[in-house]
mmCIF file of C-alpha atoms in Angstrom:
data_model
loop_
_atom_site.group_PDB
_atom_site.id
_atom_site.type_symbol
_atom_site.label_atom_id
_atom_site.label_comp_id
_atom_site.label_asym_id
_atom_site.label_seq_id
_atom_site.Cartn_x
_atom_site.Cartn_y
_atom_site.Cartn_z
ATOM 1 C CA UNK U 927 100.300 -51.577 -370.569
ATOM 2 C CA UNK U 928 104.085 -51.696 -370.751
ATOM 3 C CA UNK U 929 105.585 -48.839 -368.782
ATOM 4 C CA UNK U 930 109.175 -48.845 -370.004
ATOM 5 C CA UNK U 931 111.690 -51.107 -371.758
ATOM 6 C CA UNK U 932 115.123 -51.116 -370.185
ATOM 7 C CA UNK U 933 118.394 -52.101 -371.828
ATOM 8 C CA UNK U 934 118.018 -55.601 -370.468
ATOM 9 C CA UNK U 935 114.542 -55.837 -372.044
ATOM 10 C CA UNK U 936 112.896 -56.251 -368.634
ATOM 11 C CA UNK U 937 109.347 -54.885 -368.674
ATOM 12 C CA UNK U 938 107.338 -53.419 -365.819
ATOM 13 C CA UNK U 939 103.545 -53.414 -366.087
ATOM 14 C CA UNK U 940 101.399 -50.620 -364.763
ATOM 15 C CA UNK U 941 98.044 -51.329 -363.083
ATOM 16 C CA UNK U 942 94.706 -50.428 -364.622
ATOM 17 C CA UNK U 943 93.586 -46.834 -364.305
ATOM 18 C CA UNK U 944 91.223 -47.604 -361.432
ATOM 19 C CA UNK U 945 94.268 -48.634 -359.397
ATOM 20 C CA UNK U 946 93.923 -49.517 -355.743
ATOM 21 C CA UNK U 947 96.664 -50.047 -353.227
ATOM 22 C CA UNK U 948 96.382 -53.844 -353.472
ATOM 23 C CA UNK U 949 96.668 -53.852 -357.294
ATOM 24 C CA UNK U 950 99.549 -51.439 -357.744
ATOM 25 C CA UNK U 951 101.492 -53.864 -359.928
ATOM 26 C CA UNK U 952 100.166 -56.816 -361.882
ATOM 27 C CA UNK U 953 103.626 -57.998 -362.903
ATOM 28 C CA UNK U 954 106.915 -57.494 -361.107
ATOM 29 C CA UNK U 955 110.456 -57.506 -362.490
ATOM 30 C CA UNK U 956 113.083 -59.771 -361.002
ATOM 31 C CA UNK U 957 116.180 -58.264 -359.465
ATOM 32 C CA UNK U 958 118.542 -57.126 -362.193
ATOM 33 C CA UNK U 959 122.240 -56.320 -361.733
ATOM 34 C CA UNK U 960 122.163 -53.693 -364.465
ATOM 35 C CA UNK U 961 120.088 -51.558 -362.094
ATOM 36 C CA UNK U 962 122.468 -52.144 -359.200
ATOM 37 C CA UNK U 963 124.855 -49.246 -358.691
ATOM 38 C CA UNK U 964 126.745 -51.401 -356.196
ATOM 39 C CA UNK U 965 127.697 -53.897 -358.927
ATOM 40 C CA UNK U 966 129.403 -51.052 -360.796
ATOM 41 C CA UNK U 967 131.540 -50.041 -357.784
ATOM 42 C CA UNK U 968 134.779 -51.905 -357.090
ATOM 43 C CA UNK U 969 135.107 -53.160 -353.489
ATOM 44 C CA UNK U 970 137.795 -50.737 -352.313
ATOM 45 C CA UNK U 971 138.037 -49.793 -348.633
ATOM 46 C CA UNK U 972 138.075 -46.105 -347.752
ATOM 47 C CA UNK U 973 141.239 -45.785 -345.679
ATOM 48 C CA UNK U 974 140.913 -44.327 -342.213
ATOM 49 C CA UNK U 975 143.606 -41.729 -341.590
ATOM 50 C CA UNK U 976 144.626 -39.651 -338.593
ATOM 51 C CA UNK U 977 142.474 -36.515 -338.620
ATOM 52 C CA UNK U 978 143.815 -33.133 -337.544
ATOM 53 C CA UNK U 979 143.293 -29.483 -338.431
ATOM 54 C CA UNK U 980 145.420 -29.874 -341.572
ATOM 55 C CA UNK U 981 143.377 -32.801 -342.953
ATOM 56 C CA UNK U 982 140.211 -30.859 -342.085
ATOM 57 C CA UNK U 983 141.434 -27.974 -344.233
ATOM 58 C CA UNK U 984 142.614 -30.290 -347.014
ATOM 59 C CA UNK U 985 139.119 -31.793 -347.199
ATOM 60 C CA UNK U 986 137.569 -28.478 -348.196
ATOM 61 C CA UNK U 987 140.450 -27.609 -350.539
ATOM 62 C CA UNK U 988 139.774 -30.866 -352.376
ATOM 63 C CA UNK U 989 136.013 -30.240 -352.512
ATOM 64 C CA UNK U 990 136.483 -26.686 -353.819
ATOM 65 C CA UNK U 991 138.990 -27.571 -356.560
ATOM 66 C CA UNK U 992 137.929 -25.747 -359.720
ATOM 67 C CA UNK U 993 138.491 -28.464 -362.333
ATOM 68 C CA UNK U 994 138.639 -31.740 -360.408
ATOM 69 C CA UNK U 995 136.645 -31.463 -357.173
ATOM 70 C CA UNK U 996 136.292 -34.591 -355.035
ATOM 71 C CA UNK U 997 134.587 -35.444 -351.740
ATOM 72 C CA UNK U 998 136.832 -38.353 -350.721
ATOM 73 C CA UNK U 999 138.744 -36.533 -347.965
ATOM 74 C CA UNK U 1000 135.489 -35.136 -346.606
ATOM 75 C CA UNK U 1001 134.004 -38.610 -346.317
ATOM 76 C CA UNK U 1002 137.210 -39.837 -344.639
ATOM 77 C CA UNK U 1003 136.778 -37.025 -342.134
ATOM 78 C CA UNK U 1004 133.098 -37.790 -341.586
ATOM 79 C CA UNK U 1005 133.549 -41.519 -340.983
ATOM 80 C CA UNK U 1006 135.712 -40.668 -337.955
ATOM 81 C CA UNK U 1007 133.615 -37.702 -336.852
ATOM 82 C CA UNK U 1008 130.496 -39.835 -336.362
ATOM 83 C CA UNK U 1009 132.397 -42.187 -334.032
ATOM 84 C CA UNK U 1010 132.243 -39.488 -331.362
ATOM 85 C CA UNK U 1011 129.525 -40.282 -328.837
ATOM 86 C CA UNK U 1012 128.282 -36.710 -328.489
ATOM 87 C CA UNK U 1013 128.167 -36.165 -332.252
ATOM 88 C CA UNK U 1014 126.156 -39.309 -332.981
ATOM 89 C CA UNK U 1015 123.813 -38.542 -330.065
ATOM 90 C CA UNK U 1016 123.103 -35.086 -331.516
ATOM 91 C CA UNK U 1017 122.578 -36.566 -334.980
ATOM 92 C CA UNK U 1018 120.144 -39.174 -333.663
ATOM 93 C CA UNK U 1019 118.214 -36.562 -331.704
ATOM 94 C CA UNK U 1020 117.946 -34.328 -334.762
ATOM 95 C CA UNK U 1021 116.758 -37.159 -336.989
ATOM 96 C CA UNK U 1022 114.239 -38.314 -334.372
ATOM 97 C CA UNK U 1023 112.525 -34.917 -334.502
ATOM 98 C CA UNK U 1024 111.399 -35.837 -338.027
ATOM 99 C CA UNK U 1025 111.197 -39.633 -337.983
ATOM 100 C CA UNK U 1026 108.815 -39.647 -335.003
ATOM 101 C CA UNK U 1027 106.327 -37.478 -336.903
ATOM 102 C CA UNK U 1028 103.464 -39.176 -338.711
ATOM 103 C CA UNK U 1029 102.936 -38.537 -342.398
ATOM 104 C CA UNK U 1030 100.186 -39.056 -344.931
ATOM 105 C CA UNK U 1031 99.402 -38.970 -348.639
ATOM 106 C CA UNK U 1032 96.847 -36.328 -349.584
ATOM 107 C CA UNK U 1033 95.223 -34.931 -352.719
ATOM 108 C CA UNK U 1034 95.378 -31.330 -353.906
ATOM 109 C CA UNK U 1035 92.510 -30.394 -351.557
ATOM 110 C CA UNK U 1036 94.265 -31.871 -348.523
ATOM 111 C CA UNK U 1037 92.026 -34.945 -348.273
ATOM 112 C CA UNK U 1038 93.862 -37.999 -346.954
ATOM 113 C CA UNK U 1039 94.091 -40.997 -349.273
ATOM 114 C CA UNK U 1040 94.005 -43.857 -346.773
ATOM 115 C CA UNK U 1041 95.110 -46.610 -349.184
ATOM 116 C CA UNK U 1042 98.233 -44.819 -350.372
ATOM 117 C CA UNK U 1043 98.982 -43.504 -346.893
ATOM 118 C CA UNK U 1044 98.996 -47.109 -345.667
ATOM 119 C CA UNK U 1045 101.188 -48.108 -348.622
ATOM 120 C CA UNK U 1046 103.797 -45.483 -347.693
ATOM 121 C CA UNK U 1047 104.072 -46.805 -344.120
ATOM 122 C CA UNK U 1048 106.323 -49.630 -345.335
ATOM 123 C CA UNK U 1049 109.878 -49.798 -343.950
ATOM 124 C CA UNK U 1050 111.189 -49.041 -347.436
ATOM 125 C CA UNK U 1051 109.868 -45.488 -347.221
ATOM 126 C CA UNK U 1052 110.988 -45.066 -343.616
ATOM 127 C CA UNK U 1053 114.518 -45.866 -344.791
ATOM 128 C CA UNK U 1054 114.161 -43.449 -347.696
ATOM 129 C CA UNK U 1055 113.230 -40.708 -345.210
ATOM 130 C CA UNK U 1056 116.212 -41.673 -343.044
ATOM 131 C CA UNK U 1057 118.643 -41.329 -345.971
ATOM 132 C CA UNK U 1058 117.023 -38.070 -347.008
ATOM 133 C CA UNK U 1059 117.746 -36.729 -343.513
ATOM 134 C CA UNK U 1060 121.342 -37.969 -343.712
ATOM 135 C CA UNK U 1061 122.037 -35.552 -346.551
ATOM 136 C CA UNK U 1062 121.912 -32.711 -344.008
ATOM 137 C CA UNK U 1063 124.893 -34.271 -342.230
ATOM 138 C CA UNK U 1064 126.949 -35.599 -345.162
ATOM 139 C CA UNK U 1065 125.883 -33.134 -347.873
ATOM 140 C CA UNK U 1066 124.252 -35.713 -350.149
ATOM 141 C CA UNK U 1067 122.892 -39.265 -350.343
ATOM 142 C CA UNK U 1068 122.550 -41.560 -353.350
ATOM 143 C CA UNK U 1069 120.377 -44.621 -352.706
ATOM 144 C CA UNK U 1070 119.510 -47.487 -355.016
ATOM 145 C CA UNK U 1071 117.052 -50.381 -355.209
ATOM 146 C CA UNK U 1072 116.829 -53.037 -357.898
ATOM 147 C CA UNK U 1073 113.556 -54.926 -357.603
ATOM 148 C CA UNK U 1074 109.927 -54.858 -356.550
ATOM 149 C CA UNK U 1075 108.524 -57.585 -354.305
ATOM 150 C CA UNK U 1076 104.784 -57.884 -354.692
ATOM 151 C CA UNK U 1077 103.816 -54.260 -355.079
ATOM 152 C CA UNK U 1078 106.630 -52.840 -352.945
ATOM 153 C CA UNK U 1079 110.133 -51.580 -353.870
ATOM 154 C CA UNK U 1080 112.791 -53.620 -352.065
ATOM 155 C CA UNK U 1081 116.488 -54.028 -351.311
ATOM 156 C CA UNK U 1082 117.267 -50.355 -350.755
ATOM 157 C CA UNK U 1083 120.974 -49.604 -350.198
ATOM 158 C CA UNK U 1084 123.110 -46.515 -349.672
ATOM 159 C CA UNK U 1085 125.826 -45.966 -352.279
ATOM 160 C CA UNK U 1086 129.298 -45.215 -350.901
ATOM 161 C CA UNK U 1087 129.581 -41.459 -350.849
ATOM 162 C CA UNK U 1088 133.283 -41.487 -351.753
ATOM 163 C CA UNK U 1089 132.295 -42.996 -355.123
ATOM 164 C CA UNK U 1090 129.667 -40.327 -355.789
ATOM 165 C CA UNK U 1091 130.562 -36.948 -357.284
ATOM 166 C CA UNK U 1092 127.960 -34.285 -356.451
ATOM 167 C CA UNK U 1093 129.709 -31.897 -358.858
ATOM 168 C CA UNK U 1094 129.801 -34.222 -361.885
ATOM 169 C CA UNK U 1095 126.603 -36.046 -360.866
ATOM 170 C CA UNK U 1096 128.158 -39.405 -361.552
ATOM 171 C CA UNK U 1097 129.172 -42.520 -359.660
ATOM 172 C CA UNK U 1098 132.601 -44.026 -360.273
ATOM 173 C CA UNK U 1099 133.950 -47.533 -359.865
ATOM 174 C CA UNK U 1100 136.937 -46.187 -357.864
ATOM 175 C CA UNK U 1101 137.368 -43.040 -355.753
ATOM 176 C CA UNK U 1102 139.157 -40.191 -357.532
ATOM 177 C CA UNK U 1103 138.060 -41.237 -361.019
ATOM 178 C CA UNK U 1104 136.640 -38.482 -363.214
ATOM 179 C CA UNK U 1105 134.515 -40.560 -365.592
ATOM 180 C CA UNK U 1106 131.558 -42.527 -364.308
ATOM 181 C CA UNK U 1107 127.881 -43.337 -364.740
ATOM 182 C CA UNK U 1108 125.637 -40.260 -364.890
ATOM 183 C CA UNK U 1109 122.815 -41.196 -362.524
ATOM 184 C CA UNK U 1110 120.763 -38.079 -363.360
ATOM 185 C CA UNK U 1111 120.459 -38.836 -367.087
ATOM 186 C CA UNK U 1112 117.197 -40.519 -368.023
ATOM 187 C CA UNK U 1113 118.780 -42.910 -370.536
ATOM 188 C CA UNK U 1114 121.004 -44.378 -367.807
ATOM 189 C CA UNK U 1115 120.038 -47.801 -366.444
ATOM 190 C CA UNK U 1116 120.344 -46.482 -362.887
ATOM 191 C CA UNK U 1117 118.117 -43.442 -363.365
ATOM 192 C CA UNK U 1118 114.705 -44.798 -362.368
ATOM 193 C CA UNK U 1119 116.157 -46.977 -359.613
ATOM 194 C CA UNK U 1120 118.126 -44.341 -357.744
ATOM 195 C CA UNK U 1121 117.177 -41.425 -355.521
ATOM 196 C CA UNK U 1122 119.719 -38.624 -355.216
ATOM 197 C CA UNK U 1123 119.226 -36.194 -352.332
ATOM 198 C CA UNK U 1124 121.466 -33.136 -352.074
ATOM 199 C CA UNK U 1125 121.831 -29.894 -350.115
ATOM 200 C CA UNK U 1126 122.432 -26.314 -351.321
ATOM 201 C CA UNK U 1127 125.910 -24.811 -351.148
ATOM 202 C CA UNK U 1128 126.094 -21.525 -349.257
ATOM 203 C CA UNK U 1129 129.359 -20.362 -350.858
ATOM 204 C CA UNK U 1130 128.550 -21.193 -354.505
ATOM 205 C CA UNK U 1131 131.774 -23.228 -354.623
ATOM 206 C CA UNK U 1132 129.773 -26.278 -355.689
ATOM 207 C CA UNK U 1133 126.280 -27.304 -356.726
ATOM 208 C CA UNK U 1134 126.055 -29.342 -353.498
ATOM 209 C CA UNK U 1135 126.602 -28.485 -349.842
ATOM 210 C CA UNK U 1136 129.167 -30.093 -347.548
ATOM 211 C CA UNK U 1137 126.775 -31.063 -344.744
ATOM 212 C CA UNK U 1138 126.935 -29.901 -341.152
ATOM 213 C CA UNK U 1139 129.520 -32.571 -340.301
ATOM 214 C CA UNK U 1140 132.205 -30.416 -341.893
ATOM 215 C CA UNK U 1141 131.460 -27.616 -339.413
ATOM 216 C CA UNK U 1142 131.349 -30.172 -336.613
ATOM 217 C CA UNK U 1143 134.599 -31.804 -337.750
ATOM 218 C CA UNK U 1144 136.984 -29.155 -336.381
ATOM 219 C CA UNK U 1145 135.388 -29.276 -332.914
ATOM 220 C CA UNK U 1146 135.339 -33.070 -332.929
ATOM 221 C CA UNK U 1147 139.075 -33.203 -333.727
ATOM 222 C CA UNK U 1148 139.860 -31.107 -330.640
ATOM 223 C CA UNK U 1149 137.360 -33.122 -328.613
ATOM 224 C CA UNK U 1150 139.077 -36.360 -329.618
ATOM 225 C CA UNK U 1151 142.462 -34.919 -328.635
ATOM 226 C CA UNK U 1152 141.084 -33.761 -325.288
ATOM 227 C CA UNK U 1153 139.941 -37.315 -324.585
ATOM 228 C CA UNK U 1154 143.495 -38.531 -325.178
ATOM 229 C CA UNK U 1155 145.022 -35.786 -323.037
ATOM 230 C CA UNK U 1156 142.538 -36.537 -320.278
ATOM 231 C CA UNK U 1157 143.378 -40.236 -320.395
ATOM 232 C CA UNK U 1158 147.093 -39.400 -320.084
ATOM 233 C CA UNK U 1159 146.387 -37.114 -317.119
ATOM 234 C CA UNK U 1160 144.398 -39.819 -315.345
ATOM 235 C CA UNK U 1161 147.126 -42.352 -315.992
ATOM 236 C CA UNK U 1162 149.863 -40.029 -314.718
ATOM 237 C CA UNK U 1163 148.219 -38.333 -311.746
ATOM 238 C CA UNK U 1164 145.054 -40.127 -310.648
ATOM 239 C CA UNK U 1165 146.798 -43.405 -309.802
ATOM 240 C CA UNK U 1166 149.377 -43.298 -306.974
ATOM 241 C CA UNK U 1167 152.957 -43.780 -308.128
ATOM 242 C CA UNK U 1168 154.621 -46.720 -306.376
ATOM 243 C CA UNK U 1169 158.223 -46.360 -305.293
ATOM 244 C CA UNK U 1170 160.383 -49.112 -303.798
ATOM 245 C CA UNK U 1171 163.708 -48.553 -302.025
ATOM 246 C CA UNK U 1172 166.159 -51.295 -301.125
ATOM 247 C CA UNK U 1173 169.801 -51.770 -300.174
ATOM 248 C CA UNK U 1174 169.880 -55.237 -301.663
ATOM 249 C CA UNK U 1175 172.236 -55.831 -304.545
ATOM 250 C CA UNK U 1176 171.322 -59.420 -305.436
ATOM 251 C CA UNK U 1177 169.321 -59.473 -308.654
ATOM 252 C CA UNK U 1178 166.877 -62.072 -307.309
ATOM 253 C CA UNK U 1179 166.053 -59.958 -304.232
ATOM 254 C CA UNK U 1180 165.601 -56.811 -306.281
ATOM 255 C CA UNK U 1181 163.342 -58.701 -308.712
ATOM 256 C CA UNK U 1182 161.134 -59.870 -305.827
ATOM 257 C CA UNK U 1183 160.610 -56.272 -304.715
ATOM 258 C CA UNK U 1184 159.947 -55.143 -308.276
ATOM 259 C CA UNK U 1185 157.307 -57.835 -308.744
ATOM 260 C CA UNK U 1186 155.656 -56.837 -305.472
ATOM 261 C CA UNK U 1187 155.274 -53.294 -306.826
ATOM 262 C CA UNK U 1188 154.292 -54.358 -310.327
ATOM 263 C CA UNK U 1189 151.622 -56.882 -309.313
ATOM 264 C CA UNK U 1190 150.140 -54.830 -306.510
ATOM 265 C CA UNK U 1191 146.357 -54.854 -306.900
ATOM 266 C CA UNK U 1192 143.342 -54.631 -304.640
ATOM 267 C CA UNK U 1193 144.903 -57.076 -302.185
ATOM 268 C CA UNK U 1194 148.569 -56.507 -302.902
ATOM 269 C CA UNK U 1195 151.208 -57.169 -300.267
ATOM 270 C CA UNK U 1196 154.948 -57.472 -299.943
ATOM 271 C CA UNK U 1197 157.387 -59.044 -297.454
ATOM 272 C CA UNK U 1198 160.385 -56.778 -297.081
ATOM 273 C CA UNK U 1199 163.453 -56.325 -294.900
ATOM 274 C CA UNK U 1200 163.712 -53.459 -292.419
ATOM 275 C CA UNK U 1201 166.043 -51.698 -294.815
ATOM 276 C CA UNK U 1202 163.513 -51.844 -297.698
ATOM 277 C CA UNK U 1203 160.829 -49.233 -298.245
ATOM 278 C CA UNK U 1204 157.643 -49.028 -300.317
ATOM 279 C CA UNK U 1205 155.850 -45.680 -300.672
ATOM 280 C CA UNK U 1206 152.957 -44.252 -302.679
ATOM 281 C CA UNK U 1207 153.148 -40.806 -304.234
ATOM 282 C CA UNK U 1208 149.653 -39.370 -304.750
ATOM 283 C CA UNK U 1209 148.459 -36.552 -307.015
ATOM 284 C CA UNK U 1210 147.892 -33.903 -304.340
ATOM 285 C CA UNK U 1211 150.439 -31.682 -306.051
ATOM 286 C CA UNK U 1212 149.056 -32.206 -309.532
ATOM 287 C CA UNK U 1213 147.247 -28.880 -309.307
ATOM 288 C CA UNK U 1214 143.979 -27.985 -311.038
ATOM 289 C CA UNK U 1215 145.175 -28.484 -314.611
ATOM 290 C CA UNK U 1216 142.638 -31.271 -315.101
ATOM 291 C CA UNK U 1217 139.832 -28.713 -314.854
ATOM 292 C CA UNK U 1218 141.004 -27.164 -318.122
ATOM 293 C CA UNK U 1219 140.306 -30.453 -319.923
ATOM 294 C CA UNK U 1220 136.788 -30.727 -318.528
ATOM 295 C CA UNK U 1221 136.023 -27.087 -319.277
ATOM 296 C CA UNK U 1222 137.280 -27.291 -322.869
ATOM 297 C CA UNK U 1223 135.433 -30.561 -323.446
ATOM 298 C CA UNK U 1224 132.179 -29.020 -322.264
ATOM 299 C CA UNK U 1225 132.622 -25.970 -324.506
ATOM 300 C CA UNK U 1226 133.374 -28.151 -327.527
ATOM 301 C CA UNK U 1227 130.280 -30.286 -326.946
ATOM 302 C CA UNK U 1228 128.158 -27.137 -326.685
ATOM 303 C CA UNK U 1229 129.542 -25.928 -330.019
ATOM 304 C CA UNK U 1230 128.660 -29.262 -331.629
ATOM 305 C CA UNK U 1231 125.153 -29.143 -330.160
ATOM 306 C CA UNK U 1232 124.716 -25.621 -331.486
ATOM 307 C CA UNK U 1233 125.771 -26.616 -335.020
ATOM 308 C CA UNK U 1234 123.552 -29.698 -335.214
ATOM 309 C CA UNK U 1235 120.604 -28.735 -333.006
ATOM 310 C CA UNK U 1236 120.805 -24.903 -333.170
ATOM 311 C CA UNK U 1237 121.254 -24.538 -329.393
ATOM 312 C CA UNK U 1238 124.192 -25.179 -327.062
ATOM 313 C CA UNK U 1239 121.975 -26.769 -324.388
ATOM 314 C CA UNK U 1240 119.749 -28.792 -326.714
ATOM 315 C CA UNK U 1241 121.216 -32.112 -325.531
ATOM 316 C CA UNK U 1242 121.430 -31.345 -321.816
ATOM 317 C CA UNK U 1243 118.469 -29.069 -321.076
ATOM 318 C CA UNK U 1244 116.262 -30.277 -318.229
ATOM 319 C CA UNK U 1245 112.503 -29.869 -317.856
ATOM 320 C CA UNK U 1246 111.483 -26.921 -315.747
ATOM 321 C CA UNK U 1247 108.201 -26.161 -314.065
ATOM 322 C CA UNK U 1248 105.361 -28.481 -315.061
ATOM 323 C CA UNK U 1249 107.799 -30.380 -317.311
ATOM 324 C CA UNK U 1250 108.285 -27.425 -319.667
ATOM 325 C CA UNK U 1251 111.549 -27.343 -321.600
ATOM 326 C CA UNK U 1252 113.512 -24.098 -321.819
ATOM 327 C CA UNK U 1253 111.715 -21.940 -324.391
ATOM 328 C CA UNK U 1254 114.883 -21.081 -326.327
ATOM 329 C CA UNK U 1255 115.768 -24.777 -326.691
ATOM 330 C CA UNK U 1256 112.215 -25.567 -327.740
ATOM 331 C CA UNK U 1257 112.274 -22.893 -330.446
ATOM 332 C CA UNK U 1258 115.653 -24.107 -331.705
ATOM 333 C CA UNK U 1259 114.473 -27.708 -332.012
ATOM 334 C CA UNK U 1260 111.292 -26.589 -333.739
ATOM 335 C CA UNK U 1261 113.403 -24.695 -336.280
ATOM 336 C CA UNK U 1262 115.520 -27.801 -336.935
ATOM 337 C CA UNK U 1263 112.414 -29.945 -337.285
ATOM 338 C CA UNK U 1264 110.815 -27.505 -339.743
ATOM 339 C CA UNK U 1265 113.935 -27.384 -341.939
ATOM 340 C CA UNK U 1266 114.298 -31.171 -342.066
ATOM 341 C CA UNK U 1267 110.591 -31.845 -342.597
ATOM 342 C CA UNK U 1268 110.471 -29.383 -345.495
ATOM 343 C CA UNK U 1269 113.559 -31.004 -347.053
ATOM 344 C CA UNK U 1270 112.132 -34.528 -346.762
ATOM 345 C CA UNK U 1271 108.766 -33.407 -348.123
ATOM 346 C CA UNK U 1272 110.465 -31.847 -351.151
ATOM 347 C CA UNK U 1273 112.518 -35.007 -351.796
ATOM 348 C CA UNK U 1274 109.481 -37.265 -351.550
ATOM 349 C CA UNK U 1275 107.304 -35.163 -353.851
ATOM 350 C CA UNK U 1276 109.872 -34.185 -356.495
ATOM 351 C CA UNK U 1277 112.077 -37.295 -356.586
ATOM 352 C CA UNK U 1278 110.648 -40.393 -354.926
ATOM 353 C CA UNK U 1279 107.000 -40.331 -356.013
ATOM 354 C CA UNK U 1280 107.716 -39.370 -359.676
ATOM 355 C CA UNK U 1281 110.318 -42.145 -359.967
ATOM 356 C CA UNK U 1282 107.956 -44.689 -358.419
ATOM 357 C CA UNK U 1283 105.558 -43.873 -361.237
ATOM 358 C CA UNK U 1284 108.393 -44.446 -363.719
ATOM 359 C CA UNK U 1285 108.899 -48.047 -362.571
ATOM 360 C CA UNK U 1286 105.209 -48.848 -362.863
ATOM 361 C CA UNK U 1287 103.759 -47.982 -359.473
ATOM 362 C CA UNK U 1288 100.811 -45.981 -360.694
ATOM 363 C CA UNK U 1289 100.383 -43.400 -357.955
ATOM 364 C CA UNK U 1290 97.507 -41.143 -359.073
ATOM 365 C CA UNK U 1291 98.442 -37.653 -360.207
ATOM 366 C CA UNK U 1292 97.818 -34.974 -357.630
ATOM 367 C CA UNK U 1293 98.701 -37.091 -354.610
ATOM 368 C CA UNK U 1294 101.497 -35.675 -352.470
ATOM 369 C CA UNK U 1295 103.407 -36.584 -349.340
ATOM 370 C CA UNK U 1296 103.103 -34.414 -346.251
ATOM 371 C CA UNK U 1297 103.789 -34.617 -342.523
ATOM 372 C CA UNK U 1298 100.843 -34.344 -340.164
ATOM 373 C CA UNK U 1299 100.656 -31.145 -338.161
ATOM 374 C CA UNK U 1300 99.196 -32.830 -335.073
ATOM 375 C CA UNK U 1301 101.712 -31.073 -332.829
ATOM 376 C CA UNK U 1302 100.693 -27.640 -334.095
ATOM 377 C CA UNK U 1303 97.010 -28.481 -333.695
ATOM 378 C CA UNK U 1304 97.644 -29.778 -330.182
ATOM 379 C CA UNK U 1305 99.523 -26.597 -329.218
ATOM 380 C CA UNK U 1306 96.690 -24.466 -330.581
ATOM 381 C CA UNK U 1307 94.201 -26.550 -328.615
ATOM 382 C CA UNK U 1308 96.240 -26.225 -325.411
ATOM 383 C CA UNK U 1309 96.517 -22.474 -325.902
ATOM 384 C CA UNK U 1310 92.780 -22.239 -326.489
ATOM 385 C CA UNK U 1311 92.131 -24.299 -323.356
ATOM 386 C CA UNK U 1312 94.361 -21.953 -321.336
ATOM 387 C CA UNK U 1313 92.453 -18.931 -322.661
ATOM 388 C CA UNK U 1314 89.123 -20.586 -321.866
ATOM 389 C CA UNK U 1315 90.334 -21.406 -318.370
ATOM 390 C CA UNK U 1316 91.417 -17.802 -317.799
ATOM 391 C CA UNK U 1317 88.048 -16.550 -319.043
ATOM 392 C CA UNK U 1318 86.208 -18.979 -316.758
ATOM 393 C CA UNK U 1319 88.221 -17.806 -313.752
ATOM 394 C CA UNK U 1320 87.386 -14.183 -314.532
ATOM 395 C CA UNK U 1321 83.695 -15.099 -314.858
ATOM 396 C CA UNK U 1322 83.809 -16.839 -311.461
ATOM 397 C CA UNK U 1323 85.403 -13.774 -309.840
ATOM 398 C CA UNK U 1324 82.762 -11.510 -311.389
ATOM 399 C CA UNK U 1325 79.976 -13.799 -310.204
ATOM 400 C CA UNK U 1326 81.351 -13.802 -306.650
ATOM 401 C CA UNK U 1327 81.391 -10.011 -306.793
ATOM 402 C CA UNK U 1328 77.723 -9.938 -307.869
ATOM 403 C CA UNK U 1329 78.467 -9.153 -311.502
ATOM 404 C CA UNK U 1330 77.460 -11.013 -314.641
ATOM 405 C CA UNK U 1331 79.843 -11.647 -317.591
ATOM 406 C CA UNK U 1332 78.154 -11.117 -320.988
ATOM 407 C CA UNK U 1333 77.652 -14.410 -322.809
ATOM 408 C CA UNK U 1334 79.519 -13.226 -325.915
#
């Protein structure tokens, strides 16, 4: 049965109603450029510019413009923000909280469908989940695929965010264009072959959020500057300053002494006259100014950790007794995990699965995506074991005292 005719007259065939995972598609379309959002975008590089507090402010002014909002400056800011080692480490840790969890496909009664659960373990869906999580950082993600290999969607790519307008819901061939292809309209060639994931806006200035990287951006700018200041301090004060004194006036003799100072390394030496002098000025008088850099850097990293992972010590907390992590950090990470898992689950069930049906992958009605709650079950089991152990210890004490604990 033909599922849908596209503008290029390509046809996708749905499987019979008694579909099984190995007969999801009986016929597969070839890759078609009309479904490729990337072929619509002109290959223009997003310029990297020097980021400071002013550009950080300009990014939100541009995004909040009433008539012509754009996200280009924000994406310029973000592409530098994620180069920071601490920022990317926090992002990876946050994403890992969700990506390490197992998931399954279940029916309305919660029964696991093993065939479709196995089908959704493909790397295609793992990448979809990854891009869905990225929306929390960048505000939105538009991804596109153009063909199906065998019974599996393939060639998934991320669309350049500077070419995507979350406010106009279109993708443009160049940044800063108003008109573009409306990827949310069903009669558009891209519609069935794109997944658009977005975040809510807390200020009602847009229909899409800015992502947590905007909040991180201001701290990362200062952190980047601190790194430069620290490097200058090390260069000026941590290395001894070499000074040469000579009474010689001949240019050749003075050049020899200069070269001796310039090329002095781990085994440097110089042959000088009694009237010449070489001395090293160390940084003993540099004071404690360097401590201000380290202190400010640490505070900035804690702010970034708090924004991304909900706790200042989430990246650096150490296991305590019996390997237990600080309870506050644990609760913060659990809150992050719950938010991201709920967001991914919503994207999979309201966007991904319905659109897979549109391209001919006949996923039975009523099946939904969900993450396993093994961790919660394990915690309940551990808590129950602790209670049972405590009860057993009380029973032993009562027995030693000649008493008998009631069986109930």
